[in-house]
Short mmCIF file of C-alpha atoms in Angstrom, two decimals:
data_model
loop_
_atom_site.label_atom_id
_atom_site.label_comp_id
_atom_site.label_asym_id
_atom_site.label_seq_id
_atom_site.Cartn_x
_atom_site.Cartn_y
_atom_site.Cartn_z
CA MET Y 973 -136.22 30.70 -126.85
CA ALA Y 974 -136.57 30.00 -130.59
CA SER Y 975 -135.26 32.71 -132.84
CA SER Y 976 -138.71 33.59 -134.14
CA GLU Y 977 -140.03 34.00 -130.58
CA TRP Y 978 -137.83 37.00 -130.04
CA GLN Y 979 -140.13 38.95 -132.32
CA GLY Y 980 -142.67 39.01 -129.53
CA ALA Y 981 -140.18 39.84 -126.80
CA ALA Y 982 -139.80 43.20 -125.08
CA ILE Y 983 -136.15 43.80 -125.90
CA ASP Y 984 -134.07 47.00 -125.92
CA VAL Y 985 -132.31 47.61 -129.19
CA LEU Y 986 -129.60 50.22 -129.63
CA VAL Y 987 -128.92 51.46 -133.14
CA ILE Y 988 -125.64 53.34 -133.74
CA GLU Y 989 -126.00 55.00 -137.15
CA ASP Y 990 -124.87 58.40 -138.36
CA ASN Y 991 -126.93 58.39 -141.59
CA PRO Y 992 -130.50 59.68 -140.80
CA ASP Y 993 -132.08 57.84 -143.72
CA ASP Y 994 -130.40 54.52 -142.84
CA ALA Y 995 -131.31 54.98 -139.21
CA PHE Y 996 -134.94 55.59 -140.18
CA LEU Y 997 -135.01 52.39 -142.29
CA LEU Y 998 -133.47 50.33 -139.47
CA LEU Y 999 -135.82 51.63 -136.81
CA HIS Y 1000 -138.79 51.08 -139.08
CA LEU Y 1001 -137.71 47.53 -139.79
CA LEU Y 1002 -137.18 46.89 -136.12
CA GLY Y 1003 -140.63 48.23 -135.27
CA LYS Y 1004 -142.21 45.84 -137.73
CA SER Y 1005 -140.13 42.74 -136.84
CA PHE Y 1006 -139.96 43.35 -133.07
CA PRO Y 1007 -143.11 45.42 -132.23
CA LEU Y 1008 -142.71 45.10 -128.45
CA SER Y 1009 -139.06 46.23 -128.56
CA LYS Y 1010 -137.78 49.62 -127.33
CA ARG Y 1011 -135.61 51.20 -129.94
CA PHE Y 1012 -132.86 53.73 -129.19
CA HIS Y 1013 -130.81 55.61 -131.76
CA VAL Y 1014 -127.50 57.38 -131.34
CA SER Y 1015 -125.46 58.85 -134.21
CA GLY Y 1016 -121.95 59.27 -132.71
CA LYS Y 1017 -119.57 58.78 -129.87
CA ASN Y 1018 -120.88 61.66 -127.71
CA GLU Y 1019 -124.50 60.43 -128.02
CA LEU Y 1020 -123.40 56.91 -127.18
CA GLU Y 1021 -121.62 58.16 -124.05
CA SER Y 1022 -124.68 60.13 -122.97
CA TYR Y 1023 -126.94 57.06 -123.63
CA LEU Y 1024 -124.76 54.91 -121.41
CA ALA Y 1025 -124.40 57.56 -118.72
CA GLU Y 1026 -128.11 57.37 -118.24
CA GLY Y 1027 -127.77 53.78 -117.10
CA ASN Y 1028 -129.20 52.20 -120.27
CA ARG Y 1029 -128.25 48.53 -120.97
CA PRO Y 1030 -129.45 47.30 -124.36
CA ASP Y 1031 -130.18 43.69 -125.07
CA ILE Y 1032 -128.64 43.94 -128.55
CA ILE Y 1033 -126.66 46.55 -130.49
CA LEU Y 1034 -126.74 47.25 -134.24
CA SER Y 1035 -123.89 49.48 -135.36
CA ASP Y 1036 -122.65 50.96 -138.59
CA TRP Y 1037 -119.05 50.17 -139.45
CA SER Y 1038 -117.83 53.68 -140.27
CA LEU Y 1039 -118.98 56.37 -137.80
CA PRO Y 1040 -118.04 59.95 -137.00
CA GLN Y 1041 -115.08 60.15 -134.55
CA PHE Y 1042 -114.82 56.37 -134.27
CA ASN Y 1043 -115.99 53.09 -135.86
CA GLY Y 1044 -117.94 49.97 -134.96
CA LEU Y 1045 -115.10 48.35 -133.08
CA ALA Y 1046 -114.52 51.51 -131.05
CA ALA Y 1047 -118.23 51.48 -130.21
CA LEU Y 1048 -117.97 47.88 -129.12
CA GLU Y 1049 -114.98 48.65 -126.94
CA ILE Y 1050 -116.89 51.45 -125.18
CA LEU Y 1051 -119.84 49.17 -124.45
CA ARG Y 1052 -117.65 46.36 -123.19
CA SER Y 1053 -115.73 48.78 -120.95
CA ARG Y 1054 -119.13 49.59 -119.29
CA GLY Y 1055 -119.79 45.93 -118.60
CA ILE Y 1056 -122.32 45.51 -121.40
CA ASP Y 1057 -121.76 42.18 -123.16
CA ALA Y 1058 -124.97 42.08 -125.24
CA PRO Y 1059 -124.73 40.81 -128.78
CA PHE Y 1060 -123.17 43.37 -131.17
CA LEU Y 1061 -124.01 43.24 -134.88
CA ILE Y 1062 -122.48 45.36 -137.63
CA VAL Y 1063 -124.99 46.74 -140.13
CA SER Y 1064 -123.01 48.33 -142.93
CA GLY Y 1065 -123.22 49.44 -146.54
CA LYS Y 1066 -119.89 47.87 -147.20
CA ILE Y 1067 -117.34 45.98 -145.16
CA GLY Y 1068 -114.44 43.99 -146.50
CA GLU Y 1069 -114.11 40.31 -145.82
CA GLU Y 1070 -110.89 40.81 -143.85
CA ALA Y 1071 -112.45 43.58 -141.76
CA ALA Y 1072 -115.51 41.40 -141.10
CA ILE Y 1073 -113.44 38.47 -139.98
CA SER Y 1074 -111.30 40.68 -137.75
CA ALA Y 1075 -114.44 42.22 -136.23
CA ILE Y 1076 -115.91 38.78 -135.44
CA ARG Y 1077 -112.64 37.72 -133.82
CA GLN Y 1078 -112.86 40.81 -131.56
CA GLY Y 1079 -116.39 40.11 -130.35
CA VAL Y 1080 -118.79 41.15 -133.06
CA PHE Y 1081 -121.45 38.44 -133.40
CA ASP Y 1082 -122.37 38.92 -137.05
CA TYR Y 1083 -122.61 41.48 -139.81
CA VAL Y 1084 -125.45 42.32 -142.14
CA LEU Y 1085 -125.19 44.37 -145.32
CA LYS Y 1086 -127.58 47.31 -145.76
CA ASP Y 1087 -128.64 46.01 -149.15
CA ASN Y 1088 -129.78 42.72 -147.44
CA LEU Y 1089 -131.69 44.00 -144.47
CA ALA Y 1090 -134.29 41.23 -144.88
CA ARG Y 1091 -131.71 38.95 -143.13
CA LEU Y 1092 -131.48 41.25 -140.10
CA PRO Y 1093 -134.41 39.90 -138.01
CA THR Y 1094 -133.09 36.35 -138.38
CA ALA Y 1095 -129.52 37.49 -137.52
CA ILE Y 1096 -130.88 39.29 -134.41
CA GLY Y 1097 -132.82 36.18 -133.29
CA HIS Y 1098 -129.80 33.95 -133.74
CA ALA Y 1099 -127.53 36.38 -131.85
CA LEU Y 1100 -129.98 36.58 -128.90
CA ASP Y 1101 -130.35 32.79 -128.87
CA GLN Y 1102 -126.58 32.27 -128.77
CA TYR Y 1103 -126.19 34.90 -126.11
CA GLU Y 1104 -128.83 33.30 -123.84
CA ASN Y 1105 -127.25 29.86 -124.33
CA GLU Y 1106 -123.80 31.17 -123.43
CA LYS Y 1107 -125.19 32.97 -120.44
CA LYS Y 1108 -126.79 29.78 -119.18
CA THR Y 1109 -123.55 27.88 -119.76
CA ARG Y 1110 -121.59 30.50 -117.78
CA LEU Y 1111 -124.14 30.39 -114.97
CA ASN Y 1112 -123.98 26.59 -114.83
CA ASN Y 1113 -120.21 26.58 -114.82
CA ALA Y 1114 -120.19 29.16 -112.06
CA THR Y 1115 -122.66 27.10 -110.08
CA LEU Y 1116 -120.58 23.94 -110.56
CA ALA Y 1117 -117.45 25.75 -109.48
CA LEU Y 1118 -119.17 27.06 -106.39
CA GLN Y 1119 -120.51 23.66 -105.55
CA ALA Y 1120 -117.07 22.10 -106.06
CA THR Y 1121 -115.47 24.72 -103.71
CA ALA Y 1122 -118.16 24.08 -101.07
CA LEU Y 1123 -117.61 20.31 -101.37
CA ARG Y 1124 -113.87 20.65 -100.91
CA ALA Y 1125 -114.23 23.03 -97.94
CA ALA Y 1126 -116.90 21.05 -96.10
CA PRO Y 1127 -115.67 19.71 -92.72
CA ASP Y 1128 -117.83 16.62 -93.05
CA ALA Y 1129 -116.86 13.65 -95.22
CA ILE Y 1130 -118.99 13.87 -98.41
CA ALA Y 1131 -119.03 11.60 -101.45
CA ILE Y 1132 -121.24 11.28 -104.49
CA PHE Y 1133 -122.00 7.84 -105.90
CA THR Y 1134 -123.60 6.53 -109.04
CA PRO Y 1135 -126.73 4.37 -108.67
CA ASP Y 1136 -124.65 1.21 -108.99
CA GLY Y 1137 -122.42 2.29 -106.15
CA ARG Y 1138 -119.38 3.65 -107.92
CA ILE Y 1139 -117.88 6.82 -106.52
CA GLU Y 1140 -117.89 9.93 -108.65
CA GLN Y 1141 -116.61 12.64 -106.28
CA ALA Y 1142 -115.27 12.77 -102.78
CA ASN Y 1143 -113.98 15.65 -100.76
CA PRO Y 1144 -110.68 15.74 -98.78
CA ALA Y 1145 -112.58 15.16 -95.55
CA PHE Y 1146 -113.93 11.84 -96.96
CA GLU Y 1147 -110.50 10.71 -98.00
CA GLU Y 1148 -109.08 11.56 -94.56
CA LEU Y 1149 -111.85 9.82 -92.69
CA THR Y 1150 -111.79 6.60 -94.77
CA GLY Y 1151 -108.02 6.50 -95.27
CA TYR Y 1152 -108.35 6.13 -99.06
CA ALA Y 1153 -106.54 8.46 -101.46
CA SER Y 1154 -108.58 9.95 -104.28
CA GLY Y 1155 -107.01 7.59 -106.88
CA GLU Y 1156 -107.89 4.59 -104.80
CA LEU Y 1157 -111.54 5.57 -104.27
CA GLN Y 1158 -112.34 4.98 -107.96
CA ASN Y 1159 -112.01 1.24 -107.41
CA VAL Y 1160 -113.97 1.01 -104.12
CA ASP Y 1161 -117.78 0.76 -104.15
CA ILE Y 1162 -120.33 2.12 -101.71
CA ARG Y 1163 -120.76 -1.21 -99.81
CA THR Y 1164 -117.06 -1.08 -98.83
CA LEU Y 1165 -116.96 2.58 -97.97
CA CYS Y 1166 -120.36 2.71 -96.27
CA ILE Y 1167 -120.85 -0.41 -94.09
CA GLN Y 1168 -124.38 0.60 -93.28
CA ALA Y 1169 -125.43 1.32 -96.89
CA PRO Y 1170 -129.17 0.78 -97.22
CA ALA Y 1171 -131.05 -0.55 -100.25
CA ILE Y 1172 -132.06 2.73 -101.98
CA PRO Y 1173 -135.04 2.57 -104.42
CA GLN Y 1174 -134.04 2.94 -108.05
CA GLU Y 1175 -137.18 4.93 -108.73
CA SER Y 1176 -138.69 7.85 -106.86
CA ALA Y 1177 -141.86 7.18 -104.86
CA GLY Y 1178 -143.23 10.46 -106.15
CA ASP Y 1179 -143.99 13.73 -104.37
CA ASP Y 1180 -147.49 12.66 -103.31
CA LEU Y 1181 -146.31 9.55 -101.48
CA GLU Y 1182 -144.80 9.46 -98.00
CA ALA Y 1183 -141.42 7.92 -98.68
CA PRO Y 1184 -138.13 8.63 -96.89
CA ARG Y 1185 -135.96 10.89 -98.95
CA GLU Y 1186 -132.94 10.50 -96.69
CA TRP Y 1187 -131.59 7.77 -94.39
CA LEU Y 1188 -129.56 8.29 -91.25
CA VAL Y 1189 -127.78 5.21 -89.79
CA CYS Y 1190 -125.09 4.64 -87.22
CA GLY Y 1191 -122.75 1.74 -86.84
CA LEU Y 1192 -119.22 0.51 -86.50
CA ALA Y 1193 -116.97 1.30 -89.51
CA LYS Y 1194 -113.34 0.69 -90.37
CA THR Y 1195 -110.74 2.82 -92.20
CA LYS Y 1196 -108.66 1.39 -95.02
CA ASN Y 1197 -105.97 0.26 -92.54
CA GLY Y 1198 -108.53 -1.43 -90.28
CA ARG Y 1199 -108.93 1.20 -87.56
CA PRO Y 1200 -112.48 0.82 -86.14
CA TYR Y 1201 -114.61 3.85 -85.27
CA LEU Y 1202 -118.25 4.69 -84.61
CA GLU Y 1203 -119.82 6.36 -87.67
CA GLU Y 1204 -122.95 8.25 -88.57
CA GLU Y 1205 -123.93 7.93 -92.21
CA LYS Y 1206 -126.52 10.05 -93.98
CA PHE Y 1207 -127.68 8.82 -97.43
CA CYS Y 1208 -129.39 11.28 -99.75
CA PRO Y 1209 -130.75 9.85 -103.02
CA VAL Y 1210 -131.01 12.21 -105.94
CA TYR Y 1211 -133.62 11.35 -108.55
CA GLY Y 1212 -133.62 12.73 -112.09
CA PRO Y 1213 -136.58 14.45 -113.87
CA ASN Y 1214 -137.68 10.94 -115.03
CA GLY Y 1215 -137.93 9.73 -111.42
CA ILE Y 1216 -134.93 7.35 -111.83
CA LEU Y 1217 -132.13 7.37 -109.29
CA ALA Y 1218 -129.28 9.51 -110.62
CA HIS Y 1219 -126.92 9.91 -107.69
CA ILE Y 1220 -126.46 9.00 -104.02
CA VAL Y 1221 -124.88 11.62 -101.74
CA VAL Y 1222 -123.31 10.18 -98.63
CA ILE Y 1223 -122.29 12.28 -95.63
CA LYS Y 1224 -120.19 10.49 -93.02
CA LYS Y 1225 -119.14 11.60 -89.49
CA ASP Y 1226 -116.85 10.03 -87.00
CA ILE Y 1227 -118.97 10.22 -83.82
CA SER Y 1228 -116.67 8.12 -81.66
CA ALA Y 1229 -115.49 11.08 -79.52
CA ALA Y 1230 -119.04 12.42 -79.14
CA GLU Y 1231 -120.42 9.08 -78.09
CA GLN Y 1232 -117.50 8.60 -75.67
CA ARG Y 1233 -118.19 12.00 -74.15
CA LYS Y 1234 -121.91 11.19 -73.94
CA LEU Y 1235 -121.04 7.93 -72.10
CA GLU Y 1236 -118.73 9.78 -69.74
CA LEU Y 1237 -121.43 12.31 -68.93
CA GLU Y 1238 -123.91 9.58 -68.29
CA GLN Y 1239 -121.39 7.91 -65.96
CA ASP Y 1240 -120.76 11.13 -64.13
CA LEU Y 1241 -124.48 11.68 -63.73
CA TRP Y 1242 -124.97 8.10 -62.43
CA LEU Y 1243 -122.05 8.56 -60.02
CA SER Y 1244 -123.37 11.92 -58.77
CA THR Y 1245 -126.80 10.44 -58.24
CA ALA Y 1246 -125.38 7.46 -56.41
CA ILE Y 1247 -123.30 9.67 -54.09
CA ALA Y 1248 -126.24 11.86 -53.31
CA GLN Y 1249 -128.39 8.80 -52.46
CA VAL Y 1250 -125.65 7.46 -50.08
CA LYS Y 1251 -125.39 10.88 -48.32
CA ASN Y 1252 -129.15 10.96 -47.89
#
């Protein structure tokens, strides 16, 4: 969201200010700049504690630097202790450069002097933009970490290839099945690791067309040391937003034992049928 777009957003703003006149000016400015916002005002530590006890979670906090019983940094610490990581801005009549730098190092996003409140709406917009971007980054990193954990723990052999057949990632099960160590896999392409590799289209056929999104093939494969085994390979192409092939996910299974068991069952069935026919 662009900074200016926040002016039309329904955000909750907490103002921590002990001076009634300054609080009035701040709330009035917020009402003009962010007309859809909900604005809350507390003047000291006890009021802040009561506000938080009611379960309120502001989207952004504007706090004076010097406050009764505590200061801006103490207010920030109280909010963070309650799990509220919303942007925190100091709005002060005076704050020294060293104090401002120390505050920013401790988690304050920005500071605005009271004799320059015209800059406040822009500072709020920038703070909310950065917060949203950081939140998306944290979410993406958490998702990637979860996916990496799932990939490592998967019992099936899974590998991710580039469109030209170079391996990007492979889980331990893939290394164990193929006999290649992780360092060796970087120099082995998909045609060596996947004997049954099909020709995958470089461009998506589109959602409206009936085109196979996955391929399942079976065949004889060999490990790095030449041991043959019967393998099932599933190829899953991943296309980017532009419809161009971005990755190929391959899932491999050693089905030798399963096929052997199937053959044994078929033989047992045939033998049982033959014996029954002889008895009859």
